[in-house]
């Protein structure tokens, strides 16, 4: 694995916006994350575009379907130069194993419980408290030997001693008023064992993008 640990979320509408933004980035210093919006608007050509520009890619589509469908989808993803991609651990053991079988050189990351869910949601959905539900999903991740997980700052504490690749979004070095509720600074995340951090708006909307990248690297 390379020593890059900053993943920048390219939450843009189209390739024109991406092209304008990445002209300010060094592909040796960061990984590019493509999420649902950009992938729906541009499809695989955005992967080819970023790859051609020299970027390693994190394709964050959070797959959750029957094992056969996920297997075929991961097979397609692995044809592109995608370093990391995501599935929902809640898709279950067979679905995770299907993704593992199809992954090629792409690393599979499991999403445990979305950061938008809390204890009342896990009780409603699974008749289980948040912590127990999270622990069940982490046990499943370990047993299925998935490559890593996307986790919040608090969850990082729980899994710090596992061999899973740890990818942490919700990173804020300055106080902001936005939709991220459970945040930590990049320094805290790295010191608590994050292998990668995911940063979007604090970099994409910064006045001085170069300075922001230094701050989060
Ligand atoms: O702009 P911001 O730094 O909040 O962007 C964080 C990125 O990480 C977004 O692309 C978001 O979809 C993603 N993400 C997240 N929380 C998760 C999983 C992914 O914020 N639990």
XYZ file of N, CA and C and ligand atoms in Angstrom:
672
model
N 0.837 -1.207 0.000
C 0.000 0.000 0.000
C 0.865 1.247 0.000
N 0.374 2.289 -0.635
C 1.141 3.532 -0.653
C 1.012 4.212 0.708
N 1.806 5.273 0.904
C 1.736 5.939 2.202
C 0.770 7.120 2.210
N -0.036 7.244 1.153
C -1.030 8.317 1.146
C -2.107 7.990 2.165
N -2.522 8.974 2.935
C -3.559 8.654 3.927
C -4.713 9.647 3.911
N -4.627 10.628 3.022
C -5.714 11.600 2.902
C -6.570 11.268 1.683
N -7.860 11.021 1.941
C -8.815 10.772 0.857
C -9.689 12.023 0.733
N -9.735 12.598 -0.463
C -10.560 13.804 -0.650
C -11.859 13.416 -1.350
N -12.982 13.737 -0.704
C -14.298 13.392 -1.262
C -14.651 14.382 -2.365
N -14.711 13.881 -3.594
C -15.042 14.741 -4.745
C -16.557 14.780 -4.904
N -17.215 15.439 -3.973
C -18.678 15.503 -4.024
C -19.102 16.638 -4.953
N -18.859 16.421 -6.236
C -19.186 17.414 -7.268
C -20.234 16.823 -8.200
N -20.820 17.717 -8.990
C -21.904 17.317 -9.891
C -21.440 16.618 -11.154
N -20.310 17.035 -11.682
C -19.909 16.508 -12.986
C -18.396 16.615 -13.182
N -17.933 16.068 -14.314
C -16.490 16.020 -14.579
C -15.895 17.422 -14.732
N -16.656 18.372 -15.248
C -16.112 19.730 -15.385
C -15.724 20.295 -14.026
N -16.618 20.127 -13.060
C -16.308 20.629 -11.710
C -15.123 19.868 -11.119
N -15.103 18.542 -11.337
C -14.000 17.718 -10.818
C -12.682 18.162 -11.454
N -12.719 18.358 -12.751
C -11.512 18.708 -13.496
C -10.932 20.022 -12.974
N -11.795 20.977 -12.752
C -11.364 22.271 -12.225
C -10.724 22.099 -10.843
N -11.353 21.302 -10.010
C -10.837 21.139 -8.643
C -9.536 20.333 -8.608
N -9.489 19.213 -9.328
C -8.290 18.361 -9.189
C -7.049 18.983 -9.827
N -7.240 20.024 -10.623
C -6.051 20.696 -11.171
C -5.226 21.313 -10.033
N -5.869 21.441 -8.853
C -5.144 22.018 -7.693
C -4.568 20.929 -6.794
N -4.758 19.647 -7.169
C -4.307 18.548 -6.300
C -3.097 17.830 -6.884
N -2.315 17.227 -5.985
C -1.192 16.390 -6.390
C -1.594 14.930 -6.154
N -1.688 14.128 -7.232
C -2.135 12.732 -7.045
C -1.170 11.888 -6.198
N 0.031 12.425 -5.971
C 0.961 11.701 -5.086
C 0.618 11.925 -3.617
N -0.237 12.916 -3.342
C -0.487 13.271 -1.937
C -1.872 12.911 -1.434
N -2.760 12.504 -2.336
C -4.114 12.187 -1.876
C -4.774 11.168 -2.807
N -5.823 10.560 -2.267
C -6.642 9.604 -3.024
C -7.965 10.310 -3.323
N -8.565 10.030 -4.496
C -9.813 10.693 -4.887
C -11.006 9.796 -4.567
N -11.985 10.334 -3.844
C -13.195 9.544 -3.564
C -14.339 9.987 -4.479
N -14.912 8.997 -5.164
C -16.080 9.218 -6.018
C -17.285 8.628 -5.299
N -18.292 9.453 -5.074
C -19.489 8.979 -4.382
C -20.651 8.800 -5.338
N -21.814 8.534 -4.759
C -23.002 8.200 -5.555
C -23.387 9.291 -6.548
N -23.422 10.538 -6.075
C -23.904 11.614 -6.959
C -23.063 11.701 -8.226
N -21.747 11.762 -8.041
C -20.850 11.914 -9.189
C -20.897 10.670 -10.084
N -20.984 9.489 -9.448
C -20.998 8.266 -10.259
C -22.309 8.151 -11.048
N -23.411 8.572 -10.434
C -24.688 8.522 -11.169
C -24.664 9.537 -12.317
N -24.072 10.699 -12.069
C -24.104 11.697 -13.144
C -23.126 11.382 -14.272
N -21.982 10.785 -13.963
C -20.959 10.613 -15.006
C -20.645 9.155 -15.345
N -20.959 8.230 -14.440
C -20.670 6.820 -14.716
C -19.173 6.541 -14.715
N -18.786 5.362 -15.272
C -17.388 4.932 -15.188
C -16.398 5.884 -15.851
N -16.883 6.801 -16.696
C -15.887 7.667 -17.345
C -15.183 8.588 -16.350
N -15.834 8.828 -15.212
C -15.145 9.639 -14.205
C -13.978 8.840 -13.592
N -14.124 7.518 -13.541
C -13.034 6.677 -13.020
C -11.863 6.693 -13.995
N -12.199 6.587 -15.281
C -11.148 6.622 -16.308
C -10.439 7.979 -16.305
N -11.232 9.033 -16.132
C -10.675 10.388 -16.117
C -9.671 10.550 -14.964
N -10.088 10.148 -13.771
C -9.217 10.320 -12.597
C -7.977 9.443 -12.695
N -8.187 8.235 -13.187
C -7.085 7.306 -13.338
C -6.056 7.867 -14.326
N -6.552 8.420 -15.414
C -5.691 9.022 -16.432
C -4.895 10.198 -15.852
N -5.488 10.885 -14.900
C -4.799 12.013 -14.260
C -3.831 11.547 -13.168
N -3.772 10.234 -12.948
C -2.787 9.698 -11.999
C -3.288 9.465 -10.588
N -4.611 9.569 -10.375
C -5.149 9.397 -9.019
C -5.489 7.952 -8.707
N -5.235 7.552 -7.462
C -5.824 6.321 -6.954
C -7.263 6.677 -6.550
N -8.154 5.668 -6.655
C -9.580 5.980 -6.500
C -10.236 5.139 -5.407
N -11.062 5.826 -4.627
C -11.957 5.177 -3.662
C -13.369 5.369 -4.234
N -13.995 4.263 -4.674
C -15.356 4.340 -5.222
C -16.336 3.959 -4.117
N -17.080 4.964 -3.652
C -17.913 4.799 -2.454
C -19.384 4.686 -2.849
N -19.796 3.468 -3.233
C -21.191 3.271 -3.658
C -22.006 2.517 -2.607
N -21.363 2.024 -1.577
C -22.041 1.329 -0.456
C -23.032 0.284 -0.972
N -22.507 -0.733 -1.625
C -23.371 -1.756 -2.227
C -24.096 -2.577 -1.155
N -25.342 -2.916 -1.437
C -26.161 -3.706 -0.499
C -27.241 -4.405 -1.326
N -26.994 -5.670 -1.684
C -27.938 -6.376 -2.542
C -27.722 -7.882 -2.330
N -28.376 -8.708 -3.115
C -28.160 -10.153 -2.956
C -26.721 -10.493 -3.380
N -26.157 -11.586 -2.841
C -24.746 -11.880 -3.095
C -24.377 -11.896 -4.572
N -25.205 -12.506 -5.425
C -24.848 -12.605 -6.837
C -24.722 -11.214 -7.484
N -25.647 -10.340 -7.148
C -25.621 -8.992 -7.733
C -24.393 -8.219 -7.261
N -24.076 -8.367 -5.973
C -22.898 -7.665 -5.448
C -21.623 -8.230 -6.067
N -21.596 -9.554 -6.209
C -20.414 -10.175 -6.827
C -20.182 -9.622 -8.242
N -21.237 -9.593 -9.032
C -21.100 -9.108 -10.416
C -20.720 -7.621 -10.434
N -21.267 -6.862 -9.502
C -20.956 -5.426 -9.461
C -19.505 -5.200 -9.050
N -19.031 -5.966 -8.075
C -17.627 -5.808 -7.646
C -16.689 -6.263 -8.759
N -17.097 -7.284 -9.499
C -16.279 -7.709 -10.655
C -16.101 -6.555 -11.632
N -17.203 -5.821 -11.881
C -17.132 -4.669 -12.793
C -16.225 -3.581 -12.212
N -16.420 -3.297 -10.923
C -15.620 -2.238 -10.276
C -14.135 -2.562 -10.373
N -13.807 -3.846 -10.160
C -12.385 -4.223 -10.121
C -11.720 -4.129 -11.498
N -12.526 -3.944 -12.552
C -11.937 -3.759 -13.889
C -11.331 -2.359 -14.035
N -11.789 -1.447 -13.169
C -11.262 -0.082 -13.229
C -10.129 0.023 -12.214
N -9.444 1.161 -12.251
C -8.324 1.328 -11.337
C -8.828 1.807 -9.973
N -9.646 0.953 -9.324
C -10.243 1.344 -8.049
C -9.493 0.653 -6.918
N -8.939 1.462 -6.025
C -8.135 0.921 -4.921
C -9.022 0.436 -3.780
N -10.070 1.219 -3.490
C -10.959 0.920 -2.360
C -12.410 1.076 -2.813
N -13.288 0.172 -2.332
C -14.713 0.359 -2.603
C -15.518 -0.115 -1.395
N -16.786 0.295 -1.321
C -17.560 0.014 -0.099
C -18.782 -0.880 -0.337
N -19.062 -1.693 0.676
C -20.308 -2.466 0.730
C -20.891 -2.275 2.143
N -22.182 -2.541 2.303
C -22.779 -2.496 3.640
C -22.571 -3.844 4.334
N -22.005 -3.824 5.527
C -21.866 -5.085 6.278
C -23.237 -5.699 6.542
N -24.269 -4.866 6.596
C -25.611 -5.390 6.868
C -26.162 -6.245 5.735
N -25.437 -6.297 4.611
C -25.837 -7.213 3.542
C -25.632 -8.671 3.936
N -24.881 -8.892 5.006
C -24.758 -10.255 5.542
C -23.532 -11.012 5.049
N -23.293 -12.144 5.723
C -22.089 -12.951 5.504
C -21.900 -13.369 4.046
N -22.955 -13.897 3.434
C -22.794 -14.402 2.055
C -22.494 -13.267 1.086
N -23.126 -12.116 1.319
C -22.872 -10.977 0.429
C -21.436 -10.486 0.581
N -20.937 -10.450 1.807
C -19.553 -9.983 2.031
C -18.581 -10.960 1.364
N -18.859 -12.258 1.541
C -17.962 -13.247 0.926
C -17.995 -13.157 -0.603
N -19.162 -12.886 -1.153
C -19.280 -12.742 -2.612
C -18.426 -11.559 -3.084
N -18.460 -10.468 -2.336
C -17.640 -9.300 -2.693
C -16.160 -9.651 -2.593
N -15.790 -10.366 -1.550
C -14.381 -10.772 -1.381
C -13.899 -11.617 -2.554
N -14.765 -12.518 -3.018
C -14.364 -13.411 -4.123
C -14.120 -12.633 -5.414
N -14.882 -11.543 -5.603
C -14.847 -10.843 -6.890
C -13.877 -9.677 -6.921
N -13.200 -9.388 -5.808
C -12.557 -8.068 -5.669
C -11.291 -7.844 -6.489
N -10.608 -8.868 -6.924
C -9.352 -8.642 -7.655
C -8.375 -7.848 -6.807
N -7.832 -6.765 -7.371
C -6.870 -5.934 -6.629
C -7.542 -4.833 -5.818
N -8.849 -4.756 -5.895
C -9.577 -3.704 -5.162
C -9.796 -4.150 -3.715
N -9.594 -3.244 -2.770
C -9.853 -3.576 -1.357
C -11.320 -3.273 -1.029
N -11.923 -4.185 -0.277
C -13.337 -4.005 0.087
C -13.436 -3.455 1.512
N -14.172 -2.357 1.638
C -14.426 -1.765 2.957
C -15.893 -1.966 3.311
N -16.140 -2.351 4.549
C -17.518 -2.515 5.014
C -17.979 -1.251 5.723
N -19.217 -0.878 5.455
C -19.840 0.216 6.205
C -20.641 -0.440 7.308
N -20.406 -0.030 8.548
C -21.105 -0.662 9.677
C -22.488 -0.034 9.822
N -22.593 0.959 10.686
C -23.876 1.661 10.836
C -23.659 3.092 10.378
N -24.525 3.569 9.503
C -24.353 4.928 8.984
C -24.301 5.928 10.129
N -23.515 6.968 9.944
C -23.398 7.968 11.014
C -24.705 8.740 11.213
N -25.635 8.577 10.290
C -26.936 9.236 10.466
C -27.869 8.418 11.363
N -27.462 7.188 11.731
C -28.307 6.351 12.595
C -27.859 6.478 14.048
N -28.818 6.358 14.964
C -28.455 6.342 16.381
C -29.172 5.191 17.073
N -29.103 5.198 18.408
C -29.645 4.092 19.189
C -31.141 3.858 18.914
N -31.902 4.942 18.748
C -33.342 4.744 18.512
C -33.566 4.032 17.165
N -32.714 4.319 16.183
C -32.861 3.641 14.879
C -32.529 2.156 14.988
N -31.419 1.817 15.687
C -31.054 0.386 15.735
C -32.090 -0.402 16.548
N -32.704 0.264 17.532
C -33.771 -0.432 18.284
C -34.979 -0.668 17.371
N -35.318 0.326 16.599
C -36.464 0.199 15.692
C -36.188 -0.841 14.594
N -34.979 -0.781 14.038
C -34.665 -1.641 12.886
C -34.314 -3.072 13.287
N -33.563 -3.212 14.379
C -32.979 -4.533 14.716
C -33.330 -5.013 16.123
N -34.124 -4.230 16.827
C -34.443 -4.580 18.206
C -33.160 -4.794 19.017
N -32.187 -3.931 18.790
C -30.881 -4.086 19.418
C -30.308 -2.699 19.697
N -29.492 -2.571 20.767
C -28.928 -1.237 20.966
C -27.751 -1.015 20.013
N -27.391 0.248 19.860
C -26.415 0.639 18.842
C -25.099 -0.100 19.025
N -24.611 -0.128 20.268
C -23.291 -0.715 20.545
C -23.286 -2.209 20.208
N -24.355 -2.900 20.619
C -24.410 -4.358 20.349
C -24.496 -4.615 18.847
N -25.297 -3.793 18.175
C -25.432 -3.968 16.728
C -24.094 -3.702 16.039
N -23.398 -2.675 16.486
C -22.084 -2.362 15.912
C -21.118 -3.522 16.171
N -21.104 -4.027 17.411
C -20.184 -5.132 17.742
C -20.473 -6.360 16.872
N -21.754 -6.646 16.638
C -22.112 -7.796 15.778
C -21.529 -7.610 14.380
N -21.653 -6.396 13.867
C -21.176 -6.135 12.499
C -19.651 -6.218 12.434
N -18.988 -5.772 13.473
C -17.514 -5.849 13.472
C -17.060 -7.311 13.556
N -17.764 -8.115 14.363
C -17.426 -9.551 14.426
C -17.566 -10.171 13.040
N -18.636 -9.793 12.347
C -18.869 -10.316 11.001
C -17.741 -9.865 10.058
N -17.340 -8.608 10.183
C -16.242 -8.093 9.333
C -14.972 -8.899 9.576
N -14.696 -9.197 10.838
C -13.468 -9.946 11.167
C -13.569 -11.372 10.625
N -14.723 -12.004 10.867
C -14.884 -13.410 10.465
C -14.808 -13.591 8.953
N -15.333 -12.624 8.234
C -15.351 -12.751 6.773
C -14.049 -12.249 6.145
N -13.151 -11.745 7.007
C -11.843 -11.265 6.527
C -11.971 -10.180 5.450
N -12.957 -9.319 5.646
C -13.057 -8.159 4.753
C -11.794 -7.315 4.967
N -11.434 -6.484 3.969
C -10.164 -5.749 4.091
C -10.206 -4.643 5.137
N -11.346 -3.978 5.248
C -11.362 -2.850 6.180
C -12.758 -2.354 6.438
N -12.851 -1.311 7.251
C -14.170 -0.720 7.469
C -14.112 0.804 7.461
N -15.260 1.377 7.129
C -15.429 2.823 7.241
C -16.049 3.048 8.607
N -15.413 3.841 9.431
C -15.952 3.966 10.784
C -15.890 5.400 11.284
N -16.772 5.708 12.220
C -16.769 7.038 12.814
C -15.647 7.100 13.847
N -15.413 8.314 14.308
C -14.337 8.524 15.273
C -14.510 7.645 16.521
N -15.737 7.553 17.038
C -15.952 6.747 18.255
C -15.696 5.267 18.000
N -16.145 4.808 16.844
C -15.983 3.388 16.515
C -14.508 3.028 16.363
N -13.729 4.006 15.971
C -12.295 3.793 15.800
C -11.665 3.291 17.091
N -12.141 3.841 18.172
C -11.649 3.432 19.494
C -11.889 1.929 19.707
N -13.068 1.458 19.309
C -13.445 0.062 19.561
C -12.619 -0.908 18.709
N -12.253 -0.496 17.500
C -11.587 -1.444 16.596
C -10.086 -1.194 16.463
N -9.554 -0.335 17.329
C -8.166 0.085 17.094
C -7.171 -1.082 17.084
N -7.474 -2.156 17.793
C -6.517 -3.258 17.845
C -6.747 -4.338 16.784
N -7.650 -4.103 15.859
C -7.879 -5.110 14.811
C -6.984 -4.806 13.603
N -6.876 -5.806 12.723
C -6.028 -5.611 11.536
C -6.797 -4.969 10.376
N -8.065 -4.638 10.597
C -8.871 -4.033 9.527
C -8.291 -2.681 9.095
N -8.346 -2.391 7.788
C -7.995 -1.036 7.323
C -9.078 -0.103 7.858
N -8.643 0.999 8.468
C -9.618 1.899 9.108
C -9.701 3.218 8.337
N -10.886 3.485 7.821
C -11.106 4.682 7.005
C -12.132 5.553 7.740
N -11.749 6.780 8.051
C -12.589 7.595 8.944
C -13.046 8.901 8.285
N -14.362 9.042 8.034
C -14.909 10.338 7.597
C -15.328 11.171 8.818
N -15.925 12.332 8.558
C -16.380 13.174 9.684
C -15.200 13.845 10.361
N -14.256 14.335 9.558
C -13.040 14.956 10.095
C -13.163 16.477 9.962
N -12.952 17.165 11.073
C -13.013 18.627 11.047
C -11.899 19.181 11.936
N -10.998 19.981 11.358
C -9.955 20.617 12.165
C -10.400 21.974 12.696
N -11.425 22.539 12.061
C -12.005 23.787 12.566
C -13.479 23.544 12.842
N -14.009 24.352 13.752
C -15.426 24.212 14.066
C -16.275 24.644 12.865
N -17.243 23.791 12.467
C -18.117 24.176 11.350
C -19.561 23.876 11.733
N -20.483 24.520 11.052
C -21.895 24.221 11.289
C -22.405 23.493 10.053
N -22.289 22.179 10.034
C -22.823 21.428 8.901
C -23.461 20.144 9.408
N -23.638 19.156 8.523
C -24.399 17.970 8.901
C -23.572 16.900 9.616
N -22.259 17.081 9.743
C -21.451 16.072 10.441
C -21.607 16.287 11.945
N -22.075 15.232 12.626
C -22.351 15.405 14.059
C -21.198 14.898 14.911
N -20.723 13.683 14.590
C -19.654 13.097 15.404
C -18.331 13.334 14.684
N -17.635 14.351 15.055
C -16.418 14.701 14.313
C -15.179 14.553 15.193
N -14.033 14.465 14.560
C -12.752 14.573 15.267
C -11.743 15.241 14.325
N -10.629 15.689 14.900
C -9.638 16.348 14.051
C -8.798 15.281 13.335
N -8.089 15.716 12.294
C -7.245 14.756 11.564
C -6.159 14.208 12.485
N -5.584 15.069 13.307
C -4.527 14.621 14.227
C -5.038 13.549 15.180
N -6.229 13.774 15.731
C -6.811 12.772 16.659
C -7.068 11.459 15.926
N -7.619 11.569 14.719
C -7.947 10.345 13.971
C -6.678 9.537 13.686
N -5.637 10.208 13.200
C -4.398 9.479 12.919
C -3.825 8.882 14.200
N -3.863 9.641 15.278
C -3.250 9.112 16.508
C -4.080 7.965 17.091
N -5.364 7.908 16.765
C -6.199 6.795 17.257
C -6.195 5.617 16.293
N -5.390 5.688 15.247
C -5.218 4.497 14.407
C -5.864 4.523 13.044
N -6.387 5.685 12.613
C -6.964 5.743 11.250
C -5.853 5.494 10.231
N -6.118 4.623 9.270
C -5.166 4.438 8.167
C -5.396 5.498 7.108
N -6.659 5.874 6.945
C -7.027 6.914 5.986
C -8.091 7.788 6.633
N -8.066 9.077 6.302
C -9.202 9.930 6.672
C -9.866 10.424 5.379
N -11.186 10.650 5.481
C -11.943 11.155 4.324
C -12.360 12.591 4.630
N -11.931 13.521 3.799
C -12.282 14.928 4.016
C -12.902 15.477 2.737
N -14.055 16.109 2.883
C -14.706 16.713 1.726
C -14.665 18.223 1.804
N -15.763 18.811 2.273
C -15.945 20.264 2.223
C -14.838 21.104 2.855
N -14.212 20.646 3.977
C -13.137 21.505 4.524
C -11.996 21.721 3.526
N -11.883 20.824 2.535
C -10.860 21.027 1.499
C -11.485 21.554 0.209
N -12.604 20.940 -0.220
C -13.165 21.348 -1.526
C -13.676 22.787 -1.495
N -14.087 23.256 -0.305
C -14.615 24.627 -0.237
C -13.654 25.601 0.433
N -12.410 25.158 0.621
C -11.436 26.040 1.287
C -11.018 27.168 0.347
N -10.702 28.324 0.951
C -10.203 29.445 0.127
C -8.811 29.116 -0.379
N -7.989 28.531 0.514
C -6.626 28.136 0.152
C -6.553 26.617 0.173
N -6.776 26.003 -0.963
C -6.858 24.537 -0.999
C -5.529 23.883 -0.591
N -4.437 24.443 -1.062
C -3.117 23.897 -0.714
C -2.878 23.906 0.783
N -3.261 24.999 1.432
C -3.092 25.107 2.888
C -3.979 24.092 3.607
N -5.210 23.945 3.106
C -6.146 22.998 3.738
C -5.600 21.575 3.625
N -5.040 21.244 2.480
C -4.492 19.893 2.304
C -3.346 19.653 3.290
N -2.493 20.640 3.434
C -1.384 20.497 4.407
C -1.951 20.277 5.801
N -2.985 21.043 6.120
C -3.579 20.949 7.457
C -4.138 19.548 7.749
N -4.651 18.875 6.724
C -5.296 17.569 6.935
C -4.376 16.388 6.596
N -3.161 16.661 6.105
C -2.299 15.549 5.691
C -1.589 14.896 6.874
O -17.703 17.175 3.334
P -17.403 16.062 4.310
O -16.002 16.116 4.893
O -18.468 15.940 5.377
O -17.471 14.731 3.404
C -17.363 13.445 3.968
C -17.510 12.412 2.893
O -17.485 11.126 3.503
C -18.812 12.500 2.099
O -18.531 12.105 0.753
C -19.713 11.489 2.784
O -20.658 10.920 1.899
C -18.706 10.433 3.242
N -19.124 9.629 4.387
C -19.451 10.181 5.609
N -19.859 9.368 6.638
C -19.943 8.054 6.468
C -19.587 7.482 5.249
C -19.180 8.315 4.205
O -19.366 11.397 5.792
N -20.309 7.297 7.493
